């Protein structure tokens, strides 16, 4: 699911990527990467609030990258 979401995002199929990213979060709710990636996809979909929520969750799980995105974007 992670790879499929990333591939769709690279192809600019952000709606399809979001579906896969949602499934990845549901399948592995303790993986910071799932929230980080979905946050990135939400940002591309211009869902700033959703992106910040996902980055916050990823940061809470230990992602330094997500913490940086929060400081720079949210």
C-alpha atoms as a PDB file:
ATOM      1  CA  UNK A   1       0.000   0.000   0.000  1.00  0.00           C
ATOM      2  CA  UNK A   2       2.830   2.402   0.812  1.00  0.00           C
ATOM      3  CA  UNK A   3       4.567   1.755  -2.515  1.00  0.00           C
ATOM      4  CA  UNK A   4       1.332   1.918  -4.475  1.00  0.00           C
ATOM      5  CA  UNK A   5       0.415   5.260  -2.880  1.00  0.00           C
ATOM      6  CA  UNK A   6       3.893   6.628  -3.619  1.00  0.00           C
ATOM      7  CA  UNK A   7       3.743   5.453  -7.222  1.00  0.00           C
ATOM      8  CA  UNK A   8       0.349   7.060  -7.766  1.00  0.00           C
ATOM      9  CA  UNK A   9       1.599  10.276  -6.203  1.00  0.00           C
ATOM     10  CA  UNK A  10       4.617  10.316  -8.544  1.00  0.00           C
ATOM     11  CA  UNK A  11       2.160   9.923 -11.429  1.00  0.00           C
ATOM     12  CA  UNK A  12       0.174  12.851  -9.992  1.00  0.00           C
ATOM     13  CA  UNK A  13      -2.844  10.629  -9.271  1.00  0.00           C
ATOM     14  CA  UNK A  14      -3.264  12.240  -5.879  1.00  0.00           C
ATOM     15  CA  UNK A  15      -6.863  11.105  -5.377  1.00  0.00           C
ATOM     16  CA  UNK A  16      -5.839   7.488  -5.993  1.00  0.00           C
ATOM     17  CA  UNK A  17      -2.756   7.926  -3.840  1.00  0.00           C
ATOM     18  CA  UNK A  18      -4.912   9.241  -0.989  1.00  0.00           C
ATOM     19  CA  UNK A  19      -7.096   6.122  -1.103  1.00  0.00           C
ATOM     20  CA  UNK A  20      -4.047   3.884  -0.837  1.00  0.00           C
ATOM     21  CA  UNK A  21      -2.507   6.098   1.849  1.00  0.00           C
ATOM     22  CA  UNK A  22      -5.717   5.888   3.893  1.00  0.00           C
ATOM     23  CA  UNK A  23      -5.551   2.109   3.662  1.00  0.00           C
ATOM     24  CA  UNK A  24      -1.874   2.153   4.674  1.00  0.00           C
ATOM     25  CA  UNK A  25      -2.691   4.206   7.789  1.00  0.00           C
ATOM     26  CA  UNK A  26      -5.533   1.846   8.671  1.00  0.00           C
ATOM     27  CA  UNK A  27      -3.297  -1.194   8.168  1.00  0.00           C
ATOM     28  CA  UNK A  28      -0.376   0.199  10.182  1.00  0.00           C
ATOM     29  CA  UNK A  29      -1.591   2.983  12.504  1.00  0.00           C
ATOM     30  CA  UNK A  30       1.641   2.974  14.494  1.00  0.00           C
ATOM     31  CA  UNK A  31       3.931   3.605  11.484  1.00  0.00           C
ATOM     32  CA  UNK A  32       5.017   7.201  11.302  1.00  0.00           C
ATOM     33  CA  UNK A  33       5.788   6.789   7.592  1.00  0.00           C
ATOM     34  CA  UNK A  34       2.127   6.107   6.854  1.00  0.00           C
ATOM     35  CA  UNK A  35       1.089   9.451   8.342  1.00  0.00           C
ATOM     36  CA  UNK A  36       4.031  11.311   6.828  1.00  0.00           C
ATOM     37  CA  UNK A  37       3.239  10.053   3.332  1.00  0.00           C
ATOM     38  CA  UNK A  38      -0.491  10.687   3.647  1.00  0.00           C
ATOM     39  CA  UNK A  39       0.272  14.189   4.890  1.00  0.00           C
ATOM     40  CA  UNK A  40       2.377  14.826   1.799  1.00  0.00           C
ATOM     41  CA  UNK A  41      -0.427  13.583  -0.431  1.00  0.00           C
ATOM     42  CA  UNK A  42      -2.977  15.705   1.397  1.00  0.00           C
ATOM     43  CA  UNK A  43      -0.766  18.733   0.868  1.00  0.00           C
ATOM     44  CA  UNK A  44      -0.762  18.033  -2.879  1.00  0.00           C
ATOM     45  CA  UNK A  45      -4.568  17.850  -2.720  1.00  0.00           C
ATOM     46  CA  UNK A  46      -4.534  21.284  -1.037  1.00  0.00           C
ATOM     47  CA  UNK A  47      -5.874  19.853   2.222  1.00  0.00           C
ATOM     48  CA  UNK A  48      -3.581  21.843   4.505  1.00  0.00           C
ATOM     49  CA  UNK A  49      -5.517  21.017   7.677  1.00  0.00           C
ATOM     50  CA  UNK A  50      -5.441  17.285   6.928  1.00  0.00           C
ATOM     51  CA  UNK A  51      -1.751  17.412   6.017  1.00  0.00           C
ATOM     52  CA  UNK A  52      -0.895  19.157   9.276  1.00  0.00           C
ATOM     53  CA  UNK A  53      -2.941  16.625  11.259  1.00  0.00           C
ATOM     54  CA  UNK A  54      -1.074  13.730   9.638  1.00  0.00           C
ATOM     55  CA  UNK A  55       2.305  15.379  10.115  1.00  0.00           C
ATOM     56  CA  UNK A  56       1.465  15.995  13.755  1.00  0.00           C
ATOM     57  CA  UNK A  57       0.661  12.301  14.230  1.00  0.00           C
ATOM     58  CA  UNK A  58       3.878  11.321  12.432  1.00  0.00           C
ATOM     59  CA  UNK A  59       5.861  13.740  14.609  1.00  0.00           C
ATOM     60  CA  UNK A  60       4.216  12.296  17.716  1.00  0.00           C
ATOM     61  CA  UNK A  61       5.419   8.876  16.536  1.00  0.00           C
ATOM     62  CA  UNK A  62       8.977  10.180  16.183  1.00  0.00           C
ATOM     63  CA  UNK A  63       9.331  11.572  12.657  1.00  0.00           C
ATOM     64  CA  UNK A  64      11.799  14.462  12.583  1.00  0.00           C
ATOM     65  CA  UNK A  65      10.831  15.169   8.975  1.00  0.00           C
ATOM     66  CA  UNK A  66       7.190  15.597   9.967  1.00  0.00           C
ATOM     67  CA  UNK A  67       8.211  17.874  12.831  1.00  0.00           C
ATOM     68  CA  UNK A  68      10.121  20.033  10.340  1.00  0.00           C
ATOM     69  CA  UNK A  69       7.100  20.144   7.982  1.00  0.00           C
ATOM     70  CA  UNK A  70       4.946  21.254  10.911  1.00  0.00           C
ATOM     71  CA  UNK A  71       7.331  24.086  11.748  1.00  0.00           C
ATOM     72  CA  UNK A  72       7.658  25.202   8.128  1.00  0.00           C
ATOM     73  CA  UNK A  73       4.091  24.739   6.890  1.00  0.00           C
ATOM     74  CA  UNK A  74       1.502  24.517   9.640  1.00  0.00           C
END
